[in-house]
XYZ file of C-alpha atoms in Angstrom:
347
model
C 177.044 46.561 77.830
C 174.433 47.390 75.327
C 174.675 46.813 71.165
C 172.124 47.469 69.114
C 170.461 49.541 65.695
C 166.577 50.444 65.845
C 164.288 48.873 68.071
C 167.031 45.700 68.148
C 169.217 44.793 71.104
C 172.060 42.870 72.204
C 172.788 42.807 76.323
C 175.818 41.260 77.422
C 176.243 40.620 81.576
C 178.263 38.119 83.728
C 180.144 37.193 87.082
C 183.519 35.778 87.528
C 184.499 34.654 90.848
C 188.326 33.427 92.143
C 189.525 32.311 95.445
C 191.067 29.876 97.532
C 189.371 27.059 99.673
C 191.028 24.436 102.038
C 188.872 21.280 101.998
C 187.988 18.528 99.430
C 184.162 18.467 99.946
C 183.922 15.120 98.945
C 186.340 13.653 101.330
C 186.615 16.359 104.066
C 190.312 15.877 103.696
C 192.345 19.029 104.213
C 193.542 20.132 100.525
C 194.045 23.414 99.667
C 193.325 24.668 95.730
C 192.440 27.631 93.966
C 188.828 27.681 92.224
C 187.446 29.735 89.484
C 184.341 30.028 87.786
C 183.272 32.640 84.895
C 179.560 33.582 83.397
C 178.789 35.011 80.218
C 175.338 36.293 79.634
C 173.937 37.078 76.295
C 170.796 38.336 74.883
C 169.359 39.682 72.139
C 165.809 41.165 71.700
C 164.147 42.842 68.741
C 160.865 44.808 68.464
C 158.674 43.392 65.621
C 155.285 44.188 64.191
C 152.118 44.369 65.945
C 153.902 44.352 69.720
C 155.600 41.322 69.249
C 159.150 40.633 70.835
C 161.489 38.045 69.435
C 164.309 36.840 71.997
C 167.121 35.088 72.751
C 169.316 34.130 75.390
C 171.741 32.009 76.370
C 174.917 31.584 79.389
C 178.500 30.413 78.480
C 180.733 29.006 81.367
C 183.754 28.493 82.577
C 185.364 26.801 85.526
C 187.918 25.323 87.197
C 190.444 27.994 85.145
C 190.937 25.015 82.250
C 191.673 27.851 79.513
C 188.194 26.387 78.038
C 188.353 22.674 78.838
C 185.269 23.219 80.711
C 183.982 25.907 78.403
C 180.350 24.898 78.051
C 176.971 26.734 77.221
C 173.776 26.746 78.493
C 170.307 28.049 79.234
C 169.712 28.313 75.743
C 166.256 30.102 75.078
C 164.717 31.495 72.271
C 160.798 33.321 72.699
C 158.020 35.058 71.058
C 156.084 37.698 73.182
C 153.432 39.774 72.657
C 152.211 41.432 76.360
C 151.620 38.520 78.865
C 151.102 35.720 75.675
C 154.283 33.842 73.888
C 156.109 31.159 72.702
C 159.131 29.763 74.755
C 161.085 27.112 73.709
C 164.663 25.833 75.738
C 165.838 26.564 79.179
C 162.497 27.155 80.488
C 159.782 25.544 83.032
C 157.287 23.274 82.423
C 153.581 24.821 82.275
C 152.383 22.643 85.348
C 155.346 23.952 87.624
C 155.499 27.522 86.207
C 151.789 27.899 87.396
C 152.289 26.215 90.787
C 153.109 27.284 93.980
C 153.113 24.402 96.784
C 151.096 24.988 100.069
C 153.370 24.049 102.844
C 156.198 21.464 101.770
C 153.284 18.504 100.082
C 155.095 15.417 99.356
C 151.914 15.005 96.646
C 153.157 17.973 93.984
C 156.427 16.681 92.310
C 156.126 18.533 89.084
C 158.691 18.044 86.768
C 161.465 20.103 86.897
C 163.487 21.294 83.514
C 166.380 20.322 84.017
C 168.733 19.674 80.874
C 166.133 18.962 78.394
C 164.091 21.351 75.891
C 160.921 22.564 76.483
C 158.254 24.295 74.473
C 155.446 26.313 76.131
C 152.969 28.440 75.094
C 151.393 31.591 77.420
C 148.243 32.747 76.961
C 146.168 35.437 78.665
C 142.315 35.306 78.688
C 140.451 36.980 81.074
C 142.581 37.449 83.765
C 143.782 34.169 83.724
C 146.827 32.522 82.292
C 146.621 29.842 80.244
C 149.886 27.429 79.550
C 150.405 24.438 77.748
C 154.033 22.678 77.114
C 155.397 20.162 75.586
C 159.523 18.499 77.056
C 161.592 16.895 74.458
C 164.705 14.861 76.111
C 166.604 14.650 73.278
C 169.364 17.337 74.019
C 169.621 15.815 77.597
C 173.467 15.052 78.807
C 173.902 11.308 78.482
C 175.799 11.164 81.558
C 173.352 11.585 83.435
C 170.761 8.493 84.440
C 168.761 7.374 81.693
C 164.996 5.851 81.841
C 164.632 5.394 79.081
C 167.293 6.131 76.344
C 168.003 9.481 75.321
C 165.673 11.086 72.467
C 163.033 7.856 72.874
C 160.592 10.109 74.754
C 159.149 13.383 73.905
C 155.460 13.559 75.410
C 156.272 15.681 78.662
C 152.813 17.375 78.427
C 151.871 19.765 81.411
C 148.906 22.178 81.746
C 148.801 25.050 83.682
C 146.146 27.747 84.703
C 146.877 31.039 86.994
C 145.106 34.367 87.749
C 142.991 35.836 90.467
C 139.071 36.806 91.257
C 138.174 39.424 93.160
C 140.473 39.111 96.395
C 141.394 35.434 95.490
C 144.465 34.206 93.507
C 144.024 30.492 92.111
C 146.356 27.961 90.392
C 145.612 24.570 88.737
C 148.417 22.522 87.251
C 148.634 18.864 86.213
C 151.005 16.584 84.141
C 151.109 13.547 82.355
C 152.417 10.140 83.799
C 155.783 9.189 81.982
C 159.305 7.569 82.120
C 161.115 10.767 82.826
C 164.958 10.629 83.377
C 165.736 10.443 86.828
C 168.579 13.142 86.396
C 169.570 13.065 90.328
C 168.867 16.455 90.618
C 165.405 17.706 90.766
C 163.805 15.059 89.278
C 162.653 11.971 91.278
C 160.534 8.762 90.735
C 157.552 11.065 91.915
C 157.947 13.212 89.595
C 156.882 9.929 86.920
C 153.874 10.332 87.912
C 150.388 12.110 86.451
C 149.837 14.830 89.094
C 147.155 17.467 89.457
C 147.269 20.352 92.341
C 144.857 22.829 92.449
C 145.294 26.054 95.293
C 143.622 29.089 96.370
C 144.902 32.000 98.134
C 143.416 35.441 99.994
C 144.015 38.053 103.130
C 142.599 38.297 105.751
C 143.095 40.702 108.189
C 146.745 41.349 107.025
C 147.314 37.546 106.687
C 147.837 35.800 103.707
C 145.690 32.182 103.735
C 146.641 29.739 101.208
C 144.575 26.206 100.884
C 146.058 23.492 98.409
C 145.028 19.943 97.058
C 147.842 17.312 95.008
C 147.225 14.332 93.869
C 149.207 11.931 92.552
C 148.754 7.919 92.010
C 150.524 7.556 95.493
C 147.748 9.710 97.439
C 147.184 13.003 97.869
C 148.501 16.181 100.430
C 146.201 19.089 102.094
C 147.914 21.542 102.967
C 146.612 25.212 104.628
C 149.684 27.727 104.975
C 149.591 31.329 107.032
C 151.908 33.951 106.617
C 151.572 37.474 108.574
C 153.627 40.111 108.817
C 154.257 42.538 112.025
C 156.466 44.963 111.868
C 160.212 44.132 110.723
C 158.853 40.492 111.530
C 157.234 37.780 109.389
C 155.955 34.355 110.474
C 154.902 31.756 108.107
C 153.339 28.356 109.214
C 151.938 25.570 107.488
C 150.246 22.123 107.855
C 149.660 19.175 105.384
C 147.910 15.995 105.932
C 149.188 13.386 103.692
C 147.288 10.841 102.086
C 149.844 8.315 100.855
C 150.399 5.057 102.770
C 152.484 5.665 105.995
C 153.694 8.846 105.030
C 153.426 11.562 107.743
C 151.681 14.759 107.857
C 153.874 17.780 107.721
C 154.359 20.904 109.266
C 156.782 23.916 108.972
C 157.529 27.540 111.071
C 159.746 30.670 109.349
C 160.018 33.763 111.467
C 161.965 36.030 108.973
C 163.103 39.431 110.940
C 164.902 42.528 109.030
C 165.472 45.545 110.643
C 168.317 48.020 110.371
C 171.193 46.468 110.004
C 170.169 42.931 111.648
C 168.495 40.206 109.656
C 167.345 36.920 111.178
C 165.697 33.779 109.526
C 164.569 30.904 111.782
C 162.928 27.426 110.741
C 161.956 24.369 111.794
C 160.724 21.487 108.957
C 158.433 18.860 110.684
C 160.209 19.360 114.266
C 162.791 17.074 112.624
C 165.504 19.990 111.197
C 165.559 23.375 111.628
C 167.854 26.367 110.453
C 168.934 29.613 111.790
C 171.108 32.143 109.340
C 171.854 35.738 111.008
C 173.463 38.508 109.358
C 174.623 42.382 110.855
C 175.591 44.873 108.747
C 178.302 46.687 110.101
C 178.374 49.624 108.069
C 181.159 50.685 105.073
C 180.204 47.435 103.033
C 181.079 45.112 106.043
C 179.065 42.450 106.885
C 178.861 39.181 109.290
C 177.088 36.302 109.293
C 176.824 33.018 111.087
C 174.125 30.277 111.084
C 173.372 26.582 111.505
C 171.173 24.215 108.811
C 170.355 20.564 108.363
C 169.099 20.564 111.882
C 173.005 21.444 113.129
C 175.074 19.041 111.197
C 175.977 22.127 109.020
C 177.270 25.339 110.675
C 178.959 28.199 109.018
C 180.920 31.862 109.812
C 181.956 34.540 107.915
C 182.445 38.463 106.689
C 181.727 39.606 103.292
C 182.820 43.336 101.830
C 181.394 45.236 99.661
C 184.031 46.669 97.338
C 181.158 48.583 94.927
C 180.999 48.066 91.051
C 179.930 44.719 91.718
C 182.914 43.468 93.254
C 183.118 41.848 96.587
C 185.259 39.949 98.805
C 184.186 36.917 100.955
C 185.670 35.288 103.917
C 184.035 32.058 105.279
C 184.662 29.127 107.103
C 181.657 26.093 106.659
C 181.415 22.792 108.455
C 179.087 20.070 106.597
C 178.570 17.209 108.955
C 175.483 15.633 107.720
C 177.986 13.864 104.228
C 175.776 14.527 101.638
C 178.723 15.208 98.908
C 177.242 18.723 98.859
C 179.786 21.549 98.616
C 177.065 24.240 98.987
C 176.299 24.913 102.577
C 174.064 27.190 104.570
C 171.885 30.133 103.115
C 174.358 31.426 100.601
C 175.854 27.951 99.234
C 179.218 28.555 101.141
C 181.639 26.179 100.166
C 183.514 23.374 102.881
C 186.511 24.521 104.840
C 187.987 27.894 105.221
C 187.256 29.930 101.862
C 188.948 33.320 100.870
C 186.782 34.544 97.213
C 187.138 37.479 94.876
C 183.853 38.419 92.705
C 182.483 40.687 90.279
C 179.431 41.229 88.824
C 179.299 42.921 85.493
């Protein structure tokens, strides 16, 4: 749905989703309860002078079908844009980790993720390259949430970040301050405390893509070198890091990603230690299966989706989490514990 007069616009889009599911995720108990959960998308854009754009955007939600008990906004943002240059301030990333891209999984790049708090960046383009610079302000974060330190006491969440390409090379170069950051339990660890600096560099070569990355933080640093070539319908991916931080190990991962027709295929393995498998077949009229296996096997997962068209779509599944990590998002698609019957539209 589109409102607007002139050059000035108002966009309004959401989901809503319904269903039934059979398990408490928490407990693995057998307890069957209906589930709801709504989105509201809004935002509004207007054409100014000289090729700026001001915007604004933010989500309402509501779950749990508590007639707005649980009615809550978020991913507030409000910007000023002129080409590839602006001003961003709310619901947005840090400059360090919107410029990065790890090589391989490096235990050594733990930007900060923004997650709950308010951050103010500024994009700049010069020369090919893009300049950012940002600022994180935990005021506005929810206080029920682990605090170090006290909410509002610390607002110097400075991150750098540089991106662009040369010739037949892409580069990135991000670093971030050392601070007390909340540890929020989601995103955000102790590592990501700390002042960190990764630098990368990427090419082809003979239809591969090469990647080479450095990260440093005060606990050592990871070197990573990551491959990815595509044949045919199939893509492989492998990596390597050597890890510099006292007893830590090196790391190494393998994707083969196949899609063909109506068969798709993704296979990993993460250090030799867990591995994943998610396989889908399309079975023509809007019916699909799927079935796979992640977390190294603890969690394995069935199901057949329909297409309905519109945007709607119906969803059958049935997910077992063994590994008990309180998680009720399982497998490739976040399908939830137990035997699950959904409803959802798209609008």
């Amino acid at each position: 749905m589109t409102a607007g007069v002139a050059a000035a616009e108002v966009t309004f889009s959401g989901t809503a989703k319904f269903g039934y599911n059979d398990t408490d995720h928490a407990t693995g108990a057998s307890v069957g309860a209906a589930f709801s959960d709504i989105e509201l998308n809004i935002a509004f854009s207007q054409e100014l002078n000289n090729g700026f754009t001001a915007g604004a955007s933010f989500e309402f939600d509501v779950s749990d079908a508590d007639q707005g008990a649980s009615f809550s906004a978020s991913d507030a943002l409000i910007s000023l844009t002129n080409g590839e240059s602006g001003i961003y301030y709310g619901d947005t990333d840090h400059a360090a980790e919107n410029a990065w891209t790890a090589v391989g999984s490096m235990e050594a790049d733990a930007f900060r993720d923004a997650d709950d708090e308010m951050v103010t960046r500024a994009d700049m383009t010069f020369r090919g390259a893009k300049l950012s610079v940002s600022l994180g302000d935990d005021t506005h974060i929810n206080p029920t949430k682990a605090a170090i330190p006290a909410p509002g006491n610390e607002k110097d969440y400075i991150s750098l970040g540089i991106s662009g390409s040369a010739g037949a090379f892409s580069y990135a170069l991000a670093h971030q301050n050392a601070n007390t950051l909340w540890l929020d339990g989601d995103n955000n660890t102790a590592p990501s405390q700390l002042a960190t600096t990764g630098v990368r560099v990427s090419t082809t070569l003979g239809g591969a893509t090469v990647a080479l990355g450095y990260a440093k933080n005060d606990n050592g640093g990871s070197t990573g070198i990551e491959v990815s070539y595509p044949m045919g319908a199939l893509t492989t991916t492998a990596s390597y890091v050597q890890e510099g931080a006292t007893g830590a190990e090196n790391n190494w991962d393998v994707k083969f990603v196949y899609a063909a027709d109506a068969v798709g295929l993704t296979v990993a393995t993460d250090e030799s230690q867990d591995w994943n498998v998610d396989v889908s077949y399309e079975m023509g009229n809007g019916l699909s299966l799927f079935v796979g296996a992640d977390d190294g096997g603890e969690d394995t997962y069935a199901g057949v989706s329909y297409d309905l068209g519109g945007g709607a779509s119906m969803l059958a599944s049935y997910a077992n989490d063994n590994d008990n990590d309180d998680d009720d998002e399982v497998g490739a698609k976040d399908y939830k514990e137990g035997m699950t019957f959904q409803l959802s539209f798209a609008f």
